[in-house]
CSV table of C-alpha atoms in Angstrom, one decimal:
chain,number,residue,atom,x,y,z
A,98,MET,CA,-19.6,13.4,-1.7
A,99,ALA,CA,-20.2,12.1,1.8
A,100,LYS,CA,-19.3,8.5,0.6
A,101,ALA,CA,-15.8,9.6,-0.5
A,102,LYS,CA,-15.1,11.2,2.9
A,103,LYS,CA,-16.4,8.0,4.6
A,104,THR,CA,-14.1,5.9,2.5
A,105,GLY,CA,-11.2,8.1,3.4
A,106,ASP,CA,-12.0,7.8,7.0
A,107,THR,CA,-12.3,4.0,6.7
A,108,LEU,CA,-8.9,3.8,5.0
A,109,ALA,CA,-7.3,6.0,7.7
A,110,SER,CA,-8.9,3.9,10.5
A,111,ARG,CA,-7.8,0.7,8.8
A,112,LEU,CA,-4.3,2.0,8.5
A,113,ALA,CA,-4.2,3.1,12.1
A,114,LEU,CA,-5.4,-0.4,13.1
A,115,VAL,CA,-2.7,-2.1,11.0
A,116,MET,CA,0.0,0.2,12.4
A,117,LYS,CA,-1.2,-0.6,16.0
A,118,SER,CA,-1.1,-4.3,15.3
A,119,GLY,CA,2.4,-4.2,14.1
A,120,LYS,CA,1.7,-6.1,10.9
A,121,VAL,CA,3.1,-3.4,8.6
A,122,THR,CA,6.1,-3.0,6.4
A,123,LEU,CA,7.5,0.4,5.6
A,124,GLY,CA,10.0,1.2,2.9
A,125,THR,CA,10.6,0.1,-0.7
A,126,LYS,CA,13.2,-2.6,0.0
A,127,SER,CA,11.3,-4.4,2.7
A,128,THR,CA,8.0,-4.0,0.7
A,129,LEU,CA,9.6,-5.6,-2.4
A,130,LYS,CA,10.9,-8.4,-0.2
A,131,THR,CA,7.4,-9.0,1.2
A,132,LEU,CA,5.8,-8.9,-2.2
A,133,ARG,CA,8.3,-11.5,-3.5
A,134,SER,CA,7.6,-13.8,-0.6
A,135,GLY,CA,3.8,-13.5,-1.2
A,136,LYS,CA,3.0,-12.2,2.2
A,137,ALA,CA,1.7,-8.8,1.2
A,138,LYS,CA,-2.1,-8.2,1.1
A,139,LEU,CA,-2.2,-4.4,0.4
A,140,ILE,CA,0.4,-2.0,-0.9
A,141,LEU,CA,-0.1,1.8,-0.3
A,142,ILE,CA,2.1,4.0,-2.5
A,143,ALA,CA,2.7,7.6,-1.6
A,144,ALA,CA,1.8,10.3,-4.1
A,145,ASN,CA,5.4,11.6,-4.0
A,146,CYS,CA,6.9,8.2,-4.7
A,147,PRO,CA,9.5,8.4,-7.5
A,148,PRO,CA,8.2,7.1,-10.9
A,149,LEU,CA,10.8,4.4,-11.3
A,150,ARG,CA,10.0,3.0,-7.8
A,151,LYS,CA,6.3,3.3,-8.3
A,152,SER,CA,6.4,1.3,-11.6
A,153,GLU,CA,8.6,-1.3,-9.9
A,154,LEU,CA,6.2,-1.7,-7.0
A,155,GLU,CA,3.2,-1.8,-9.4
A,156,TYR,CA,4.9,-4.6,-11.4
A,157,PHE,CA,5.6,-6.7,-8.4
A,158,THR,CA,2.1,-6.0,-7.1
A,159,ILE,CA,0.5,-7.3,-10.3
A,160,SER,CA,2.9,-10.3,-10.2
A,161,ALA,CA,1.9,-11.2,-6.6
A,162,GLU,CA,-1.8,-10.5,-7.3
A,163,THR,CA,-2.0,-8.0,-4.5
A,164,THR,CA,-4.2,-5.0,-4.1
A,165,GLU,CA,-2.6,-1.5,-4.7
A,166,GLU,CA,-3.7,1.9,-3.5
A,167,VAL,CA,-2.0,5.2,-4.4
A,168,ALA,CA,-2.4,7.8,-1.6
A,169,GLY,CA,-3.1,11.4,-2.5
A,170,LYS,CA,-3.9,11.1,-6.2
């Protein structure tokens, strides 16, 4: 159980580091644009993301061979 909490802390700390560096894209439209250009390395999808948008993001994530995480499963 401790490992899961440590992983969550690691994800939160990594996210904070990325936000601080400024190398982050927020929003569906800009994320899709980044995926199409091949610049995305990791996609985080919120748990409350609409199903249609989620499937669209998943499709482009697979096409771009990018890692995907769904937050708050």
